[in-house]
Amino acid sequence: MQLKFNYFDEVTSTNSTLKADREAREGTVLLAKFQTSGRGTGSNQWESEKAQNITGSIVFEPTFLEPANSFLVSMAISVGIATFLNQYSNEVKIKWPNDIYIKNKKIGGILIENEFTASAITRTIAGIGININQTRFIKAPNPTSLSIVTGKHFNLGIIEKELFNSINKQYLQLKKDKELVYQNYHSLLYGKNKLLHFEDIHGRFSGQIQQVDYDGRLTIKDSQNDIRHYYFKEITFLH
Ligand code: BTN
């Protein structure tokens, strides 16, 4: 699938703009220099200085997946981003559910918005924000960027094409072989088999991440060897 790149100087949010464009089919990418209301997950804002970073969204039509397996699209996108960033750092990790980390700091995030029928996922808008040339952040908690990590400045026009091509490659891989994407995701997963500290509604605890299911459910083995399961927002990572 050839990607179709569309460039805008300013939009509210690339996710909102692409979602509203009902003509935009699979493989359409929308990139903006600036978003006036860039959205993070939940009610968070996405901080990004004008023309310094990648802020873009892509349309997928993963009709080959059942709604219960929707997290596989997020896995493919995360692996695509991490594989791309791996050429600049060997400390890239995917932090469940939707963050990309380098050296224990957040370099980017993914905002997925799905449309379903009862039996299939008909349309996914995947918004991707990756910090590239920005070196100072005002509000973002624990941020980093490719410039901070490498000490270099990057040509955004080139790098954003490469990034989305890498994401597309993993998406095509997902169509062929879910298991390979699933395994690659786990080999890049932040905190896998390491002792980390968490907090859920019952309080704080320590444990090791075991795996993430096709529907996005996280499994942790706590220090008492009990298995705990979580969906998004049900658990916080403590640093
Ligand atoms: C997160 O980590 O909270 C997800 C951040 C996603 C940000 C990107 S930037 C491009 C796209 N458009 C948006 O409004 N948000 C996503």
mmCIF file of C-alpha atoms and ligand atoms in Angstrom:
data_model
loop_
_atom_site.group_PDB
_atom_site.id
_atom_site.type_symbol
_atom_site.label_atom_id
_atom_site.label_comp_id
_atom_site.label_asym_id
_atom_site.label_seq_id
_atom_site.Cartn_x
_atom_site.Cartn_y
_atom_site.Cartn_z
ATOM 1 C CA MET A 1 0.000 0.000 0.000
ATOM 2 C CA GLN A 2 1.421 3.371 -1.111
ATOM 3 C CA LEU A 3 0.958 6.097 1.464
ATOM 4 C CA LYS A 4 -0.593 9.390 0.410
ATOM 5 C CA PHE A 5 0.961 12.335 2.275
ATOM 6 C CA ASN A 6 -0.987 15.561 2.858
ATOM 7 C CA TYR A 7 0.649 18.591 4.466
ATOM 8 C CA PHE A 8 -1.000 21.398 6.435
ATOM 9 C CA ASP A 9 0.483 24.420 8.185
ATOM 10 C CA GLU A 10 -2.116 24.461 10.923
ATOM 11 C CA VAL A 11 -5.066 22.316 12.011
ATOM 12 C CA THR A 12 -6.900 21.882 15.327
ATOM 13 C CA SER A 13 -5.736 18.267 15.633
ATOM 14 C CA THR A 14 -4.588 15.973 12.828
ATOM 15 C CA ASN A 15 -6.730 13.198 14.341
ATOM 16 C CA SER A 16 -9.893 15.319 14.376
ATOM 17 C CA THR A 17 -9.301 16.676 10.855
ATOM 18 C CA LEU A 18 -8.593 13.258 9.351
ATOM 19 C CA LYS A 19 -11.485 11.636 11.225
ATOM 20 C CA ALA A 20 -13.899 14.194 9.783
ATOM 21 C CA ASP A 21 -12.667 13.587 6.209
ATOM 22 C CA ARG A 22 -14.901 10.712 5.110
ATOM 23 C CA GLU A 23 -13.126 10.527 1.724
ATOM 24 C CA ALA A 24 -9.789 9.702 3.346
ATOM 25 C CA ARG A 25 -9.118 6.005 2.796
ATOM 26 C CA GLU A 26 -6.514 3.583 4.080
ATOM 27 C CA GLY A 27 -2.984 4.908 3.646
ATOM 28 C CA THR A 28 -3.873 8.605 3.840
ATOM 29 C CA VAL A 29 -1.460 10.526 6.070
ATOM 30 C CA LEU A 30 -2.087 14.037 7.363
ATOM 31 C CA LEU A 31 0.889 15.981 8.718
ATOM 32 C CA ALA A 32 0.670 19.412 10.327
ATOM 33 C CA LYS A 33 3.342 21.909 11.310
ATOM 34 C CA PHE A 34 1.152 23.072 14.170
ATOM 35 C CA GLN A 35 -1.950 21.867 15.988
ATOM 36 C CA THR A 36 -4.009 24.437 17.884
ATOM 37 C CA SER A 37 -5.663 21.677 19.984
ATOM 38 C CA GLY A 38 -3.290 18.728 19.757
ATOM 39 C CA ARG A 39 -4.759 15.918 21.819
ATOM 40 C CA GLY A 40 -3.063 13.403 24.083
ATOM 41 C CA THR A 41 -4.833 10.410 25.565
ATOM 42 C CA GLY A 42 -7.818 11.120 27.834
ATOM 43 C CA SER A 43 -8.244 14.855 28.333
ATOM 44 C CA ASN A 44 -4.535 15.648 28.048
ATOM 45 C CA GLN A 45 -3.127 18.202 25.619
ATOM 46 C CA TRP A 46 -0.226 17.339 23.351
ATOM 47 C CA GLU A 47 2.609 19.863 23.634
ATOM 48 C CA SER A 48 4.525 20.454 20.409
ATOM 49 C CA GLU A 49 6.412 23.560 19.279
ATOM 50 C CA LYS A 50 5.575 24.744 15.757
ATOM 51 C CA ALA A 51 7.489 22.931 12.966
ATOM 52 C CA GLN A 52 9.828 21.131 15.373
ATOM 53 C CA ASN A 53 8.256 17.698 15.714
ATOM 54 C CA ILE A 54 6.247 15.049 13.921
ATOM 55 C CA THR A 55 2.540 15.528 14.511
ATOM 56 C CA GLY A 56 0.500 13.467 12.101
ATOM 57 C CA SER A 57 -2.245 10.918 11.657
ATOM 58 C CA ILE A 58 -2.861 7.979 9.355
ATOM 59 C CA VAL A 59 -5.995 6.101 8.284
ATOM 60 C CA PHE A 60 -6.109 2.305 8.407
ATOM 61 C CA GLU A 61 -9.042 0.074 7.498
ATOM 62 C CA PRO A 62 -8.208 -3.078 9.479
ATOM 63 C CA THR A 63 -11.347 -4.954 8.467
ATOM 64 C CA PHE A 64 -9.347 -8.207 8.770
ATOM 65 C CA LEU A 65 -9.400 -7.809 12.576
ATOM 66 C CA GLU A 66 -12.219 -8.529 14.983
ATOM 67 C CA PRO A 67 -12.981 -5.678 17.407
ATOM 68 C CA ALA A 68 -11.602 -7.794 20.281
ATOM 69 C CA ASN A 69 -8.181 -7.793 18.574
ATOM 70 C CA SER A 70 -8.052 -4.050 17.993
ATOM 71 C CA PHE A 71 -4.894 -3.538 20.071
ATOM 72 C CA LEU A 72 -2.897 -5.368 17.388
ATOM 73 C CA VAL A 73 -3.046 -2.210 15.261
ATOM 74 C CA SER A 74 -1.531 -0.250 18.115
ATOM 75 C CA MET A 75 1.129 -2.950 18.494
ATOM 76 C CA ALA A 76 2.058 -2.724 14.795
ATOM 77 C CA ILE A 77 2.261 1.079 14.963
ATOM 78 C CA SER A 78 4.403 0.978 18.130
ATOM 79 C CA VAL A 79 6.778 -1.563 16.573
ATOM 80 C CA GLY A 80 6.989 0.600 13.414
ATOM 81 C CA ILE A 81 7.908 3.692 15.457
ATOM 82 C CA ALA A 82 10.364 1.834 17.698
ATOM 83 C CA THR A 83 12.063 0.136 14.731
ATOM 84 C CA PHE A 84 12.462 3.504 13.043
ATOM 85 C CA LEU A 85 13.903 5.123 16.208
ATOM 86 C CA ASN A 86 16.235 2.183 16.789
ATOM 87 C CA GLN A 87 18.595 3.523 14.135
ATOM 88 C CA TYR A 88 19.305 6.498 16.440
ATOM 89 C CA SER A 89 19.312 4.809 19.856
ATOM 90 C CA ASN A 90 19.429 1.274 21.189
ATOM 91 C CA GLU A 91 17.390 2.254 24.245
ATOM 92 C CA VAL A 92 13.988 2.563 22.567
ATOM 93 C CA LYS A 93 11.072 0.941 24.383
ATOM 94 C CA ILE A 94 7.322 0.716 23.940
ATOM 95 C CA LYS A 95 5.569 1.653 27.168
ATOM 96 C CA TRP A 96 2.113 0.155 27.474
ATOM 97 C CA PRO A 97 -0.366 1.252 26.333
ATOM 98 C CA ASN A 98 0.603 4.001 23.905
ATOM 99 C CA ASP A 99 3.952 5.615 24.702
ATOM 100 C CA ILE A 100 7.381 5.406 23.107
ATOM 101 C CA TYR A 101 10.312 5.850 25.447
ATOM 102 C CA ILE A 102 14.039 6.401 24.988
ATOM 103 C CA LYS A 103 16.307 6.170 28.048
ATOM 104 C CA ASN A 104 13.321 6.140 30.434
ATOM 105 C CA LYS A 105 11.854 9.332 28.967
ATOM 106 C CA LYS A 106 8.879 9.822 26.704
ATOM 107 C CA ILE A 107 9.765 10.707 23.099
ATOM 108 C CA GLY A 108 6.310 10.158 21.671
ATOM 109 C CA GLY A 109 2.776 8.925 21.974
ATOM 110 C CA ILE A 110 0.014 7.371 19.927
ATOM 111 C CA LEU A 111 -3.667 8.318 19.980
ATOM 112 C CA ILE A 112 -5.853 5.659 18.382
ATOM 113 C CA GLU A 113 -9.496 6.224 17.501
ATOM 114 C CA ASN A 114 -11.420 3.237 16.112
ATOM 115 C CA GLU A 115 -14.751 2.802 14.354
ATOM 116 C CA PHE A 116 -16.342 -0.640 14.627
ATOM 117 C CA THR A 117 -19.185 -2.753 13.343
ATOM 118 C CA ALA A 118 -20.237 -5.802 15.399
ATOM 119 C CA SER A 119 -17.734 -8.056 13.656
ATOM 120 C CA ALA A 120 -14.927 -5.836 12.340
ATOM 121 C CA ILE A 121 -12.865 -2.716 12.834
ATOM 122 C CA THR A 122 -13.811 -0.556 9.875
ATOM 123 C CA ARG A 123 -11.593 2.493 10.358
ATOM 124 C CA THR A 124 -8.702 3.457 12.588
ATOM 125 C CA ILE A 125 -7.315 6.945 12.889
ATOM 126 C CA ALA A 126 -3.869 6.661 14.430
ATOM 127 C CA GLY A 127 -2.390 9.947 15.618
ATOM 128 C CA ILE A 128 1.331 10.006 16.187
ATOM 129 C CA GLY A 129 3.357 12.645 17.982
ATOM 130 C CA ILE A 130 7.149 12.179 18.081
ATOM 131 C CA ASN A 131 9.438 14.843 19.527
ATOM 132 C CA ILE A 132 12.215 15.510 17.034
ATOM 133 C CA ASN A 133 13.969 18.903 17.187
ATOM 134 C CA GLN A 134 12.322 20.447 20.268
ATOM 135 C CA THR A 135 14.710 20.612 23.226
ATOM 136 C CA ARG A 136 12.678 22.507 25.841
ATOM 137 C CA PHE A 137 9.255 21.487 27.069
ATOM 138 C CA ILE A 138 6.903 23.516 29.241
ATOM 139 C CA LYS A 139 4.232 21.103 30.449
ATOM 140 C CA ALA A 140 4.979 17.626 29.103
ATOM 141 C CA PRO A 141 5.941 15.301 31.956
ATOM 142 C CA ASN A 142 9.279 13.479 31.530
ATOM 143 C CA PRO A 143 9.855 14.415 27.862
ATOM 144 C CA THR A 144 12.758 13.791 25.539
ATOM 145 C CA SER A 145 13.328 14.270 21.799
ATOM 146 C CA LEU A 146 15.521 12.870 19.050
ATOM 147 C CA SER A 147 17.671 16.024 19.235
ATOM 148 C CA ILE A 148 18.124 15.661 22.993
ATOM 149 C CA VAL A 149 19.084 11.998 22.574
ATOM 150 C CA THR A 150 21.490 12.433 19.636
ATOM 151 C CA GLY A 151 22.599 16.077 19.870
ATOM 152 C CA LYS A 152 21.646 16.458 16.188
ATOM 153 C CA HIS A 153 19.098 18.438 14.198
ATOM 154 C CA PHE A 154 16.818 16.561 11.780
ATOM 155 C CA ASN A 155 15.132 17.372 8.471
ATOM 156 C CA LEU A 156 11.443 16.921 9.342
ATOM 157 C CA GLY A 157 10.286 16.413 5.743
ATOM 158 C CA ILE A 158 12.552 13.388 5.351
ATOM 159 C CA ILE A 159 12.132 11.898 8.779
ATOM 160 C CA GLU A 160 8.340 12.010 8.832
ATOM 161 C CA LYS A 161 8.122 10.095 5.530
ATOM 162 C CA GLU A 162 10.531 7.463 6.849
ATOM 163 C CA LEU A 163 8.585 7.134 10.085
ATOM 164 C CA PHE A 164 5.209 6.594 8.409
ATOM 165 C CA ASN A 165 6.747 4.152 5.914
ATOM 166 C CA SER A 166 8.128 2.147 8.833
ATOM 167 C CA ILE A 167 4.684 2.133 10.484
ATOM 168 C CA ASN A 168 3.077 1.033 7.204
ATOM 169 C CA LYS A 169 5.572 -1.817 6.875
ATOM 170 C CA GLN A 170 4.550 -3.193 10.273
ATOM 171 C CA TYR A 171 0.863 -2.774 9.437
ATOM 172 C CA LEU A 172 1.356 -4.830 6.245
ATOM 173 C CA GLN A 173 3.263 -7.366 8.340
ATOM 174 C CA LEU A 174 0.270 -7.561 10.692
ATOM 175 C CA LYS A 175 -1.980 -8.512 7.770
ATOM 176 C CA LYS A 176 0.391 -11.364 6.909
ATOM 177 C CA ASP A 177 1.500 -12.595 10.331
ATOM 178 C CA LYS A 178 -0.006 -11.297 13.579
ATOM 179 C CA GLU A 179 2.266 -13.461 15.696
ATOM 180 C CA LEU A 180 5.490 -11.862 14.411
ATOM 181 C CA VAL A 181 4.262 -8.333 15.214
ATOM 182 C CA TYR A 182 3.082 -9.602 18.601
ATOM 183 C CA GLN A 183 6.512 -11.079 19.384
ATOM 184 C CA ASN A 184 8.395 -7.973 18.214
ATOM 185 C CA TYR A 185 6.120 -5.828 20.373
ATOM 186 C CA HIS A 186 6.994 -7.908 23.423
ATOM 187 C CA SER A 187 10.719 -7.786 22.712
ATOM 188 C CA LEU A 188 10.471 -3.966 22.791
ATOM 189 C CA LEU A 189 8.083 -3.738 25.763
ATOM 190 C CA TYR A 190 9.177 -1.391 28.572
ATOM 191 C CA GLY A 191 9.647 -3.142 31.903
ATOM 192 C CA LYS A 192 9.074 -6.669 30.618
ATOM 193 C CA ASN A 193 10.353 -9.125 33.243
ATOM 194 C CA LYS A 194 11.817 -6.278 35.331
ATOM 195 C CA LEU A 195 10.643 -5.301 38.799
ATOM 196 C CA LEU A 196 8.589 -2.099 38.502
ATOM 197 C CA HIS A 197 6.344 -0.173 40.902
ATOM 198 C CA PHE A 198 2.695 0.395 40.141
ATOM 199 C CA GLU A 199 -0.484 1.759 41.689
ATOM 200 C CA ASP A 200 -4.017 0.473 41.146
ATOM 201 C CA ILE A 201 -7.295 1.194 42.988
ATOM 202 C CA HIS A 202 -6.156 -1.014 45.890
ATOM 203 C CA GLY A 203 -2.816 0.767 46.362
ATOM 204 C CA ARG A 204 0.834 0.466 45.488
ATOM 205 C CA PHE A 205 2.588 -2.758 44.586
ATOM 206 C CA SER A 206 5.637 -4.117 42.792
ATOM 207 C CA GLY A 207 5.643 -6.605 39.984
ATOM 208 C CA GLN A 208 6.820 -7.672 36.583
ATOM 209 C CA ILE A 209 5.037 -7.129 33.283
ATOM 210 C CA GLN A 210 4.368 -10.488 31.656
ATOM 211 C CA GLN A 211 2.457 -9.704 28.473
ATOM 212 C CA VAL A 212 -0.163 -7.684 26.631
ATOM 213 C CA ASP A 213 -3.105 -9.419 24.925
ATOM 214 C CA TYR A 214 -4.569 -8.719 21.477
ATOM 215 C CA ASP A 215 -7.258 -6.594 23.165
ATOM 216 C CA GLY A 216 -4.713 -4.504 25.074
ATOM 217 C CA ARG A 217 -5.062 -6.197 28.474
ATOM 218 C CA LEU A 218 -1.839 -5.974 30.502
ATOM 219 C CA THR A 219 -0.759 -8.895 32.703
ATOM 220 C CA ILE A 220 1.511 -8.294 35.706
ATOM 221 C CA LYS A 221 2.912 -10.862 38.140
ATOM 222 C CA ASP A 222 3.172 -9.141 41.517
ATOM 223 C CA SER A 223 5.851 -9.781 44.130
ATOM 224 C CA GLN A 224 3.559 -12.359 45.815
ATOM 225 C CA ASN A 225 3.477 -14.187 42.467
ATOM 226 C CA ASP A 226 -0.213 -13.331 41.992
ATOM 227 C CA ILE A 227 -1.317 -12.527 38.441
ATOM 228 C CA ARG A 228 -3.102 -9.213 37.930
ATOM 229 C CA HIS A 229 -4.824 -7.920 34.774
ATOM 230 C CA TYR A 230 -5.425 -4.335 33.706
ATOM 231 C CA TYR A 231 -7.041 -2.381 30.910
ATOM 232 C CA PHE A 232 -6.141 1.249 30.074
ATOM 233 C CA LYS A 233 -6.375 3.737 32.917
ATOM 234 C CA GLU A 234 -6.724 1.000 35.545
ATOM 235 C CA ILE A 235 -3.059 1.233 36.577
ATOM 236 C CA THR A 236 -0.333 3.845 36.937
ATOM 237 C CA PHE A 237 3.405 3.308 36.602
ATOM 238 C CA LEU A 238 5.334 4.847 39.526
ATOM 239 C CA HIS A 239 8.838 6.119 38.830
HETATM 240 C C1 BTN B 1 -0.294 10.596 24.195
HETATM 241 O O1 BTN B 1 0.837 10.195 24.468
HETATM 242 O O2 BTN B 1 -1.025 11.057 25.064
HETATM 243 C C2 BTN B 1 -0.760 10.522 22.764
HETATM 244 C C3 BTN B 1 -0.255 11.701 21.999
HETATM 245 C C4 BTN B 1 -0.692 11.739 20.567
HETATM 246 C C5 BTN B 1 -0.330 13.053 19.918
HETATM 247 C C6 BTN B 1 -0.594 13.043 18.443
HETATM 248 S S1 BTN B 1 0.070 14.461 17.622
HETATM 249 C C7 BTN B 1 -0.787 14.031 16.170
HETATM 250 C C8 BTN B 1 -2.151 13.487 16.566
HETATM 251 N N1 BTN B 1 -3.131 14.541 16.665
HETATM 252 C C9 BTN B 1 -3.508 14.758 17.917
HETATM 253 O O3 BTN B 1 -4.314 15.643 18.288
HETATM 254 N N2 BTN B 1 -2.895 13.897 18.746
HETATM 255 C C10 BTN B 1 -2.046 12.984 18.016
#
